[in-house]
């Protein structure tokens, strides 16, 4: 894409993210009524679940870019996959933090093995930290790009598999907690707030992704320039 | 037919190398028995019997990691992977040959480990044996691919456990579940599904890990 | 057989090969010379397909089953015997009448007596000769020899001279060496790197 | 503020905090890039003064 086109879309993304975030916050705090049972603390739901879903989206995007790298051997996909994984991990950390705060309000403990999604994010966090360890311990070049791509693909396959494992582990290895599935009995107003918040976090992730990608591209171009000059 | 003869030749080579040096296999057997003994000291008297099955699976997992760290040792020290990659055979044959060798070492170590476990802790039911067999397949499949990745990196011995442990969590869940649950079928089915998915994924992606 | 345009390769930030154009015909013998670290081995590894170019493009007219590659390392298992190594590669390269061909090569490179000995017991020269057997085992159309004379004594070097003499004009050869005069007579083209 | 409200605001503030931290790290990265560009332009200028005529860069194969 020509740089002017890219700049405009980056600005558009940032603006969209800002507007949606603002809308999401006001809706979540002021417009939507308190949930019948949980009352005020249910409002964490409007940040915790959108951030979690955005994290999944980032990992999915990273796997998609990785697949294209392996398929078309075009080297620019490596940076895109790497940035997407980086985004996924940042939102993963946010999910873990907001999730443990939610566990604190609901069950008075900072961590509960019964909350499936939290446990899954812990597994994914471990997995993708190893992704960065892999990247740092291999020389930059085609070999590292392909290995990172393969590992990112394993990651996205691991998400459903380990979710099944965690579900199987309930009651036998981990304690069962009455786990009200957050997205099933939502009133209309709660649903709209959730959708706006989700769109906001997605736009935010996309905006950060585009900026960081540009930063990494400049980094690489500078390295080539340095190579050409020395 | 050629593919199988390649895999056979590669697996025979690994087994012959192991018979000559005998270091990987013996160290795995001693490691698993020593780990079980250490674990026996780690459980307070009152804990439930099921806890010991958990120890068995942790011991098996780390024995597998020990074996996998040695998997590409010869290829890495003498830079032999280049020779194997240049051969016209499908590169996944290298993965399958190595996975079969790792599987053999794991099985041999478990032939000693399971009776030792039965002696020290709880009886080994057929569900446990079935789960161990399925877990071996999964560990060998994914572990061989990750060992090839680690072999190409600087921090080899450190990187392999980091790469493998998150991917091994479903195997441990399936294994422990099959050992202590009164309905082991679900867990064995899950282990089978895991093996199928990750064996195919490892088989397909090995080529991209060892070449440029 | 080999065509390179603007070929480049860098490892991380270090650029080893830069903007290289190269044409090697079917029956040519290209001698590659240059100081250490000038990219000779990298060029051969690129032609063998072990490394991917990070700049420009490279075409090799034959698939990897018809390429013989002799690297710095012998690429044989130290704990296996000479025979076992060649049998492994014979199987992987699908060499017809494998036994006869292995026997003939071992004899030609004076390794027949040591065929049941482990490579770990071999001297540097014997390992180099075994590596040559491995390279020639499947009768390749393209031979990439990275400093083939390294470690060879006078007798070994004479064996190699005879071998190269027989192959020159029949096959495509790319030989990187620090003693170009040994192959000067056979060379059809020359490339000085670095 | 009830304890629930404290926790909810804490959750949103944490998210904001992490984003601000991300921006700070990104700012450091930008300043590093800026310094690097400065170095390279300096390098380029020195190189242009050293060799007024650019020498050929391609290695031809001697027949």
XYZ file of C-alpha atoms in Angstrom:
699
model
C 0.000 0.000 0.000
C 1.364 3.458 -0.718
C 2.376 5.244 2.418
C -0.277 7.979 2.125
C -3.005 5.323 1.897
C -1.478 3.514 4.855
C -1.289 6.675 6.934
C -4.902 7.532 6.258
C -6.109 4.061 7.270
C -3.972 4.215 10.435
C -5.543 7.556 11.336
C -9.021 6.227 10.519
C -8.418 3.154 12.692
C -7.192 5.245 15.605
C -10.189 7.574 15.308
C -12.608 4.636 15.162
C -10.950 3.062 18.185
C -11.206 6.318 20.140
C -14.884 6.859 19.324
C -15.838 3.245 20.031
C -13.911 3.160 23.306
C -15.594 6.324 24.456
C -19.018 4.944 23.494
C -18.269 1.601 25.134
C -17.171 3.185 28.402
C -20.141 5.486 28.685
C -22.544 2.645 27.835
C -20.885 0.221 30.243
C -20.814 2.667 33.140
C -23.897 4.785 32.722
C -26.408 3.445 30.246
C -26.786 -0.243 30.919
C -28.747 -1.111 34.085
C -27.212 -3.146 36.900
C -27.376 -6.878 36.358
C -30.146 -8.460 38.490
C -28.010 -10.868 40.513
C -24.527 -9.465 40.461
C -25.289 -5.802 40.496
C -22.504 -3.316 39.734
C -19.572 -5.731 39.562
C -21.019 -7.336 36.439
C -19.709 -4.321 34.533
C -16.226 -5.851 34.514
C -17.747 -8.244 32.008
C -17.809 -5.448 29.433
C -14.022 -5.174 29.471
C -12.932 -8.709 30.421
C -14.707 -10.678 27.699
C -14.112 -8.244 24.789
C -10.402 -8.169 25.631
C -10.331 -11.974 25.755
C -12.053 -12.299 22.404
C -9.704 -9.706 20.902
C -6.776 -11.759 22.142
C -8.166 -14.823 20.351
C -8.607 -12.703 17.228
C -4.964 -11.583 17.401
C -3.711 -15.164 17.741
C -5.958 -16.201 14.855
C -4.617 -13.336 12.737
C -1.044 -14.339 13.589
C -1.757 -17.921 12.505
C -3.338 -16.685 9.280
C -0.290 -14.579 8.463
C 1.966 -17.499 9.401
C 0.082 -19.782 7.022
C 0.499 -17.268 4.226
C 4.213 -16.979 4.983
C 4.642 -20.736 4.654
C 2.422 -20.777 1.566
C 3.781 -17.848 -0.430
C 7.278 -17.547 1.153
C 6.832 -13.754 1.210
C 8.948 -12.496 4.059
C 6.842 -9.500 5.068
C 4.253 -11.840 6.655
C 6.759 -12.734 9.351
C 6.686 -9.258 10.866
C 2.902 -9.204 10.643
C 2.596 -12.569 12.380
C 5.107 -11.501 15.024
C 3.300 -8.219 15.741
C -0.060 -10.005 15.897
C 1.303 -12.487 18.449
C 2.688 -9.546 20.428
C -0.746 -7.919 20.405
C -2.353 -11.217 21.401
C -0.057 -11.559 24.406
C -0.698 -7.974 25.549
C -4.463 -8.522 25.408
C -3.933 -11.933 27.003
C -2.250 -10.300 29.986
C -5.144 -7.828 30.195
C -7.575 -10.736 30.154
C -5.727 -12.466 32.985
C -5.635 -9.276 35.073
C -9.258 -8.288 34.555
C -10.296 -11.933 34.963
C -8.576 -12.262 38.317
C -10.180 -8.990 39.454
C -13.540 -10.422 38.446
C -12.766 -13.647 40.345
C -11.909 -11.478 43.358
C -15.291 -9.748 43.221
C -17.281 -12.918 42.534
C -15.554 -15.474 44.780
C -13.191 -13.441 46.892
C -10.089 -15.148 45.500
C -7.588 -13.663 43.091
C -7.281 -16.891 41.121
C -9.761 -19.701 40.580
C -8.968 -22.845 38.586
C -12.676 -23.290 38.026
C -12.949 -20.337 35.646
C -12.261 -22.077 32.298
C -11.363 -19.042 30.261
C -8.849 -17.820 32.816
C -7.083 -21.177 32.875
C -7.032 -21.274 29.084
C -5.412 -17.842 28.945
C -2.795 -18.965 31.430
C -1.907 -21.877 29.114
C -1.842 -19.592 26.073
C 0.286 -17.064 27.913
C 2.870 -19.766 28.679
C 2.722 -20.986 25.092
C 3.248 -17.627 23.452
C 5.974 -16.587 25.905
C 7.867 -19.596 24.547
C 7.188 -18.133 21.063
C 9.283 -15.106 21.997
C 11.952 -17.330 23.576
C 12.135 -19.204 20.266
C 12.509 -15.985 18.273
C 15.247 -14.601 20.522
C 17.346 -17.745 20.416
C 17.468 -18.180 16.616
C 19.447 -16.052 14.154
C 17.218 -13.676 12.153
C 16.664 -15.085 8.663
C 14.373 -17.322 6.611
C 14.836 -20.217 9.059
C 13.570 -18.263 12.073
C 10.598 -16.947 10.132
C 9.442 -20.407 9.138
C 9.895 -21.839 12.627
C 7.971 -18.953 14.204
C 5.233 -19.441 11.623
C 4.942 -23.168 12.397
C 4.843 -22.425 16.126
C 2.124 -19.792 15.648
C 0.076 -22.389 13.758
C 0.475 -24.820 16.658
C -0.777 -22.073 18.949
C -4.054 -21.562 17.191
C -4.669 -25.340 17.114
C -3.835 -25.511 20.807
C -6.624 -23.076 21.744
C -9.606 -25.448 21.145
C -7.623 -28.532 22.221
C -6.611 -27.103 25.572
C -10.099 -25.663 26.083
C -11.422 -29.210 25.766
C -8.710 -30.441 28.126
C -9.628 -27.821 30.735
C -13.300 -28.697 30.422
C -12.430 -32.399 30.846
C -10.290 -31.577 33.857
C -13.191 -29.955 35.690
C -14.476 -31.803 38.676
C -11.706 -34.332 38.438
C -8.555 -32.318 38.669
C -9.798 -28.741 39.043
C -12.717 -27.703 41.291
C -16.068 -27.055 39.601
C -17.418 -23.550 40.093
C -20.942 -22.557 39.134
C -19.862 -21.047 35.847
C -22.568 -18.887 34.444
C -21.783 -18.626 30.780
C -21.570 -14.830 30.464
C -22.909 -14.471 26.963
C -26.085 -16.545 27.111
C -28.762 -14.715 29.202
C -27.994 -11.138 28.130
C -30.656 -8.495 28.040
C -30.892 -6.386 24.884
C -29.161 -3.413 26.452
C -26.361 -5.553 27.845
C -25.852 -7.158 24.434
C -25.515 -3.821 22.625
C -23.061 -2.584 25.228
C -21.071 -5.791 24.875
C -20.991 -5.497 21.075
C -19.857 -1.864 21.218
C -17.157 -2.686 23.749
C -16.004 -5.638 21.652
C -15.810 -3.477 18.518
C -13.866 -0.908 20.552
C -11.244 -3.385 21.731
C -10.917 -4.831 18.226
C -10.394 -1.365 16.757
C -7.893 -0.612 19.507
C -5.972 -3.813 18.786
C -5.996 -3.109 15.052
C -4.752 0.413 15.581
C -1.911 -0.666 17.886
C -1.107 -3.489 15.473
C -0.765 -1.116 12.507
C 1.433 1.293 14.459
C 3.722 -1.380 15.856
C 4.001 -3.005 12.436
C 5.137 0.288 10.947
C 7.662 0.643 13.742
C 9.060 -2.827 13.041
C 9.183 -2.154 9.282
C 11.167 1.056 9.903
C 13.450 -0.945 12.163
C 14.117 -3.494 9.438
C 14.603 -0.870 6.736
C 17.144 0.893 8.950
C 19.028 -2.353 9.389
C 19.164 -2.766 5.599
C 20.344 0.828 5.276
C 23.052 0.238 7.873
C 24.099 -2.894 5.998
C 24.248 -1.013 2.720
C 26.390 1.739 4.210
C 28.920 -0.332 6.077
C 6.969 -47.855 -0.784
C 10.107 -45.755 -0.923
C 8.805 -43.480 1.814
C 8.537 -46.417 4.212
C 12.006 -47.677 3.291
C 13.418 -44.195 3.994
C 11.647 -44.062 7.348
C 12.864 -47.590 8.099
C 16.459 -46.749 7.212
C 16.391 -43.585 9.339
C 14.763 -45.289 12.320
C 17.216 -48.231 12.096
C 20.076 -45.756 12.018
C 18.845 -44.106 15.230
C 18.310 -47.436 16.980
C 21.755 -48.654 15.882
C 23.330 -45.427 17.130
C 21.556 -45.905 20.438
C 22.660 -49.538 20.745
C 26.241 -48.364 20.213
C 26.261 -45.529 22.706
C 23.363 -46.674 24.955
C 23.444 -43.302 26.746
C 19.969 -41.945 25.917
C 18.059 -45.084 26.806
C 19.891 -45.904 30.033
C 19.749 -42.320 31.264
C 15.994 -42.250 30.596
C 15.390 -45.453 32.575
C 17.493 -44.298 35.518
C 15.907 -40.853 35.366
C 12.329 -42.113 35.528
C 12.988 -44.529 38.395
C 14.953 -41.905 40.325
C 12.168 -39.365 39.776
C 9.557 -41.811 41.094
C 11.666 -42.476 44.181
C 12.136 -38.760 44.815
C 8.402 -38.252 44.353
C 7.677 -40.953 46.923
C 9.389 -38.687 49.450
C 7.432 -35.679 48.308
C 3.959 -36.939 49.186
C 2.789 -36.476 52.810
C 1.341 -39.618 54.317
C -2.309 -38.658 54.235
C -2.639 -37.707 50.550
C -5.111 -39.563 48.353
C -3.892 -42.419 46.183
C -4.849 -40.496 43.040
C -2.060 -38.029 43.714
C 0.526 -40.681 42.923
C -0.888 -41.100 39.406
C -0.258 -37.421 38.936
C 3.369 -37.998 39.876
C 3.637 -40.833 37.376
C 2.537 -38.551 34.562
C 4.898 -35.768 35.570
C 7.745 -38.287 35.717
C 6.860 -39.656 32.259
C 6.614 -36.147 30.808
C 10.075 -35.140 31.996
C 11.556 -38.472 30.937
C 10.199 -37.763 27.454
C 11.770 -34.296 27.550
C 15.105 -35.831 28.541
C 14.934 -38.257 25.606
C 13.853 -35.525 23.179
C 16.735 -33.270 24.183
C 19.031 -36.031 22.935
C 16.924 -36.678 19.818
C 18.850 -34.507 17.358
C 22.118 -34.461 19.314
C 24.109 -36.434 16.710
C 22.645 -34.480 13.793
C 23.387 -31.180 15.511
C 26.948 -31.857 16.725
C 28.122 -33.100 13.331
C 25.798 -30.767 11.342
C 24.354 -33.875 9.734
C 20.890 -32.516 9.181
C 22.217 -30.884 5.993
C 23.106 -34.325 4.655
C 19.655 -35.734 5.404
C 17.859 -32.668 4.042
C 19.726 -32.882 0.737
C 18.534 -36.440 0.144
C 15.646 -36.594 -2.358
C 13.398 -38.296 0.219
C 10.431 -36.434 1.684
C 11.675 -34.498 4.713
C 8.804 -35.730 6.827
C 10.465 -39.159 6.642
C 13.248 -37.712 8.795
C 10.612 -36.640 11.314
C 8.821 -40.006 11.264
C 12.080 -41.981 11.539
C 13.218 -39.910 14.502
C 9.760 -40.042 16.144
C 9.751 -43.852 15.916
C 13.184 -43.975 17.563
C 12.049 -41.605 20.355
C 8.919 -43.721 20.786
C 11.058 -46.841 21.153
C 13.259 -45.238 23.834
C 10.180 -43.950 25.694
C 8.501 -47.357 25.568
C 11.640 -49.100 26.819
C 11.943 -46.617 29.691
C 8.262 -47.149 30.543
C 8.657 -50.940 30.536
C 10.782 -50.337 33.615
C 8.900 -47.312 34.985
C 5.371 -48.762 35.124
C 6.243 -51.898 37.167
C 8.350 -49.664 39.432
C 5.335 -47.392 39.870
C 3.100 -50.369 40.637
C 5.640 -51.477 43.207
C 6.066 -48.087 44.873
C 2.584 -46.594 44.564
C -0.684 -47.760 43.035
C -1.544 -50.707 40.762
C -1.183 -49.998 37.051
C -4.567 -50.673 35.417
C -5.007 -51.272 31.708
C -6.443 -47.712 31.370
C -3.130 -46.311 32.584
C -1.219 -48.455 30.097
C -3.536 -47.401 27.248
C -3.158 -43.742 28.254
C 0.634 -44.114 28.417
C 0.719 -45.601 24.919
C -1.431 -42.788 23.509
C 0.556 -40.147 25.369
C 3.803 -41.594 23.964
C 2.483 -41.093 20.435
C 1.566 -37.482 21.105
C 4.809 -36.676 22.898
C 6.938 -38.330 20.189
C 5.061 -36.562 17.387
C 5.100 -33.034 18.786
C 8.371 -33.474 20.685
C 10.356 -34.535 17.632
C 9.245 -31.434 15.739
C 10.050 -29.149 18.670
C 13.410 -30.913 19.157
C 14.249 -30.088 15.539
C 13.361 -26.433 16.232
C 15.401 -26.374 19.423
C 18.335 -28.007 17.608
C 18.511 -24.993 15.292
C 18.570 -22.487 18.131
C 21.271 -21.338 20.503
C 19.670 -22.228 23.816
C 18.942 -25.839 22.853
C 18.485 -27.673 26.171
C 16.633 -24.709 27.680
C 14.288 -24.119 24.772
C 12.821 -27.600 24.323
C 11.034 -27.834 27.708
C 9.678 -24.285 27.257
C 8.295 -25.167 23.838
C 6.951 -28.580 24.828
C 5.362 -28.061 28.266
C 2.409 -25.874 27.171
C 1.666 -28.317 24.357
C 1.940 -31.239 26.801
C -0.736 -29.915 29.190
C -3.592 -31.639 27.284
C -1.575 -34.906 27.342
C -1.161 -34.703 31.123
C -4.855 -33.906 31.581
C -5.800 -36.857 29.351
C -3.353 -39.187 31.072
C -4.202 -38.300 34.654
C -7.893 -38.278 33.811
C -7.708 -41.747 32.279
C -5.821 -43.020 35.321
C -8.172 -41.830 38.057
C -11.571 -41.273 36.419
C -14.265 -43.925 36.594
C -15.060 -43.179 32.946
C -11.588 -43.328 31.312
C -13.073 -43.700 27.807
C -13.597 -39.943 27.494
C -9.987 -39.204 28.330
C -8.560 -41.932 26.100
C -10.703 -40.594 23.262
C -9.377 -37.101 23.921
C -5.767 -38.372 23.892
C -6.459 -40.136 20.601
C -7.883 -36.928 19.141
C -4.863 -34.963 20.371
C -2.466 -37.489 18.784
C -4.324 -37.376 15.496
C -4.428 -33.572 15.261
C -0.869 -32.892 16.336
C 0.677 -35.834 14.484
C -0.769 -34.567 11.220
C 0.251 -30.980 12.008
C 3.810 -32.024 12.944
C 4.091 -34.289 9.893
C 3.017 -31.466 7.585
C 5.127 -28.724 9.119
C 8.411 -30.567 9.706
C 9.633 -29.670 6.219
C 9.297 -25.950 7.029
C 11.240 -26.270 10.262
C 14.394 -27.873 8.870
C 14.705 -26.110 5.496
C 14.822 -22.474 4.374
C 22.576 -25.419 -15.039
C 23.035 -22.646 -12.477
C 21.779 -19.096 -13.102
C 22.075 -16.341 -10.471
C 20.993 -12.711 -10.844
C 21.795 -10.156 -8.115
C 22.191 -13.035 -5.664
C 22.695 -11.948 -2.047
C 22.681 -13.604 1.343
C 23.064 -12.081 4.793
C 23.084 -13.784 8.192
C 21.250 -11.428 10.558
C 22.972 -8.130 9.905
C 26.167 -9.538 8.379
C 25.982 -9.566 4.585
C 28.100 -12.384 3.162
C 27.162 -12.370 -0.518
C 26.160 -9.203 -2.369
C 24.691 -8.747 -5.853
C 26.337 -11.746 -7.536
C 25.610 -12.708 -11.182
C 26.579 -16.215 -12.210
C 26.050 -18.599 -15.122
C 27.303 -22.195 -15.046
C 26.643 -24.351 -18.117
C 25.949 -28.108 -18.339
C 29.527 -29.278 -18.810
C 31.343 -26.407 -17.038
C 33.812 -26.572 -14.158
C 33.675 -23.319 -12.167
C 36.506 -22.646 -9.736
C 35.543 -20.347 -6.863
C 38.387 -18.667 -5.011
C 38.592 -16.056 -2.289
C 39.761 -15.517 1.286
C 38.031 -17.119 4.258
C 34.641 -15.598 5.008
C 34.253 -14.306 1.445
C 31.123 -16.418 0.997
C 32.463 -19.430 -0.938
C 30.738 -21.966 1.298
C 27.607 -19.832 1.418
C 27.460 -19.763 -2.383
C 27.759 -23.539 -2.567
C 25.154 -24.018 0.161
C 22.824 -21.703 -1.772
C 23.337 -23.729 -4.963
C 22.682 -26.939 -3.007
C 19.408 -25.478 -1.714
C 20.441 -25.623 1.947
C 20.207 -21.836 2.241
C 17.602 -19.552 0.680
C 18.834 -16.315 -0.931
C 17.879 -13.216 1.015
C 18.271 -11.083 -2.155
C 18.129 -11.639 -5.906
C 17.253 -15.031 -7.399
C 18.969 -18.322 -8.084
C 17.921 -21.163 -10.371
C 19.477 -24.623 -10.308
C 18.545 -26.756 -13.295
C 18.423 -30.093 -11.470
C 16.437 -31.380 -8.475
C 18.227 -32.147 -5.236
C 18.367 -35.894 -5.860
C 20.903 -35.217 -8.640
C 23.132 -32.913 -6.592
C 26.317 -34.067 -4.828
C 27.411 -31.704 -2.038
C 30.752 -31.946 -0.234
C 30.829 -29.608 2.788
C 33.501 -28.795 5.357
C 32.037 -31.505 7.598
C 31.973 -35.042 6.183
C 28.183 -35.306 6.953
C 28.544 -38.893 8.125
C 27.643 -40.396 11.479
C 30.789 -40.848 13.613
C 29.353 -43.789 15.557
C 28.382 -45.715 12.414
C 30.835 -47.634 10.231
C 31.775 -46.460 6.710
C 29.582 -49.178 5.192
C 26.554 -48.329 7.351
C 26.834 -44.642 6.478
C 26.977 -45.305 2.748
C 24.113 -47.795 2.980
C 21.977 -45.189 4.733
C 22.679 -42.591 2.054
C 22.325 -45.232 -0.655
C 18.817 -45.966 0.575
C 17.875 -42.296 0.904
C 19.187 -41.519 -2.597
C 17.585 -44.702 -4.031
C 20.864 -45.818 -5.624
C 20.346 -48.887 -7.915
C 22.608 -51.970 -7.108
C 23.673 -50.190 -3.984
C 26.116 -52.823 -2.715
C 28.195 -52.973 -5.880
C 28.392 -49.203 -6.205
C 29.434 -48.774 -2.542
C 32.073 -51.503 -2.891
C 33.472 -49.935 -6.074
C 33.672 -46.440 -4.514
C 35.256 -47.671 -1.277
C 37.839 -49.536 -3.310
C 38.547 -46.556 -5.547
C 39.142 -44.330 -2.511
C 41.218 -47.034 -0.714
C 38.721 -47.413 2.138
C 37.717 -51.018 1.462
C 39.749 -52.455 4.367
C 38.312 -49.882 6.783
C 34.694 -50.410 5.699
C 33.652 -52.013 9.005
C 35.451 -49.471 11.186
C 33.562 -46.624 12.844
C 34.109 -43.196 11.347
C 35.170 -41.966 14.794
C 38.308 -44.110 14.342
C 39.042 -42.555 10.906
C 41.807 -40.017 10.273
C 40.887 -36.618 8.815
C 42.007 -37.748 5.338
C 39.998 -40.977 5.526
C 36.895 -39.028 6.611
C 37.347 -36.678 3.646
C 37.630 -39.628 1.279
C 34.484 -41.192 2.798
C 32.708 -37.864 2.307
C 33.792 -37.969 -1.354
C 32.307 -41.469 -1.633
C 29.067 -40.151 -0.145
C 29.070 -37.228 -2.604
C 29.621 -39.448 -5.648
C 27.439 -42.335 -4.437
C 24.333 -41.463 -6.490
C 26.329 -40.409 -9.595
C 25.066 -36.770 -9.443
C 24.777 -34.425 -12.443
C 25.824 -31.377 -10.384
C 28.774 -31.580 -7.973
C 29.349 -28.845 -5.390
C 32.753 -29.419 -3.776
C 33.710 -27.092 -0.898
C 37.502 -27.257 -0.510
C 37.705 -30.924 -1.541
C 41.473 -31.094 -1.033
C 41.238 -30.139 2.661
C 42.795 -32.835 4.865
C 43.875 -35.061 1.971
C 47.423 -36.392 1.845
C 49.348 -36.652 -1.427
C 47.836 -40.025 -2.349
C 44.326 -38.775 -1.556
C 44.865 -35.631 -3.601
C 46.044 -37.729 -6.558
C 42.890 -39.865 -6.259
C 40.784 -36.694 -6.314
C 42.678 -35.290 -9.307
C 41.932 -38.476 -11.255
C 38.288 -38.323 -10.193
C 37.908 -34.686 -11.233
C 39.662 -35.433 -14.516
C 37.118 -38.146 -15.258
C 34.141 -35.964 -14.309
C 35.226 -32.696 -15.969
C 33.430 -32.262 -19.282
C 30.881 -34.948 -18.285
C 29.144 -33.282 -15.338
C 28.704 -29.773 -13.958
C 31.197 -29.047 -11.192
C 31.594 -26.084 -8.859
C 34.796 -26.361 -6.850
C 35.732 -23.860 -4.144
C 39.406 -24.104 -3.193
C 42.431 -22.286 -1.851
C 44.744 -24.044 -4.350
C 43.200 -23.128 -7.715
C 46.299 -24.252 -9.629
C 45.465 -27.923 -8.950
C 42.294 -27.682 -11.031
C 43.377 -24.778 -13.265
C 43.775 -27.091 -16.286
C 40.207 -28.421 -16.048
C 38.507 -25.113 -15.123
C 36.183 -23.646 -17.779
C 35.411 -20.501 -15.740
C 36.581 -18.790 -12.548
C 34.919 -16.635 -9.901
C 36.897 -14.596 -7.387
C 34.826 -13.649 -4.334
C 35.393 -11.077 -1.590
C -17.770 3.667 46.778
C -18.761 0.071 47.469
C -16.060 -2.576 47.167
C -17.625 -3.749 43.882
C -17.298 -0.262 42.384
C -13.701 -0.086 43.573
C -12.850 -3.333 41.792
C -14.658 -2.420 38.590
C -12.909 0.920 38.311
C -9.655 -0.833 39.225
C -10.167 -3.220 36.284
C -10.736 -0.401 33.806
C -7.844 1.607 35.227
C -5.533 -1.380 34.912
C -6.423 -1.678 31.246
C -5.739 2.011 30.800
C -2.459 1.670 32.745
C -1.205 -1.170 30.542
C -2.015 0.840 27.430
C -0.143 3.855 28.754
C 2.833 1.625 29.575
C 2.675 0.330 26.001
C 2.722 3.882 24.686
C 5.742 4.757 26.856
C 7.650 1.728 25.582
C 6.680 2.672 22.036
C 7.970 6.210 22.627
C 11.342 4.821 23.728
C 11.424 2.730 20.574
C 10.729 5.788 18.426
C 13.517 7.786 20.054
C 15.906 4.881 19.480
C 14.869 4.803 15.822
C 15.399 8.541 15.565
C 18.927 8.242 17.001
C 19.675 5.414 14.574
C 18.533 7.477 11.587
C 20.832 10.274 12.784
C 23.793 7.898 12.921
C 23.078 6.540 9.460
C 22.738 9.939 7.828
C 26.042 10.869 9.461
C 27.583 7.664 8.085
C 26.190 8.354 4.618
C 27.514 11.904 4.596
C 30.974 10.779 5.689
C 30.974 8.080 3.012
C 29.904 10.456 0.266
C 32.751 12.846 1.145
C 35.256 9.995 1.223
C 34.511 8.700 -2.309
C 33.176 11.345 -4.683
C 32.650 8.832 -7.569
C 30.548 5.763 -6.597
C 32.608 2.557 -7.542
C 30.800 -0.291 -9.429
C 29.110 -2.623 -7.035
C 28.467 -5.734 -9.134
C 30.992 -8.638 -9.245
C 31.212 -9.790 -12.891
C 32.284 -13.371 -13.769
C 35.652 -13.258 -15.525
C 35.323 -15.464 -18.707
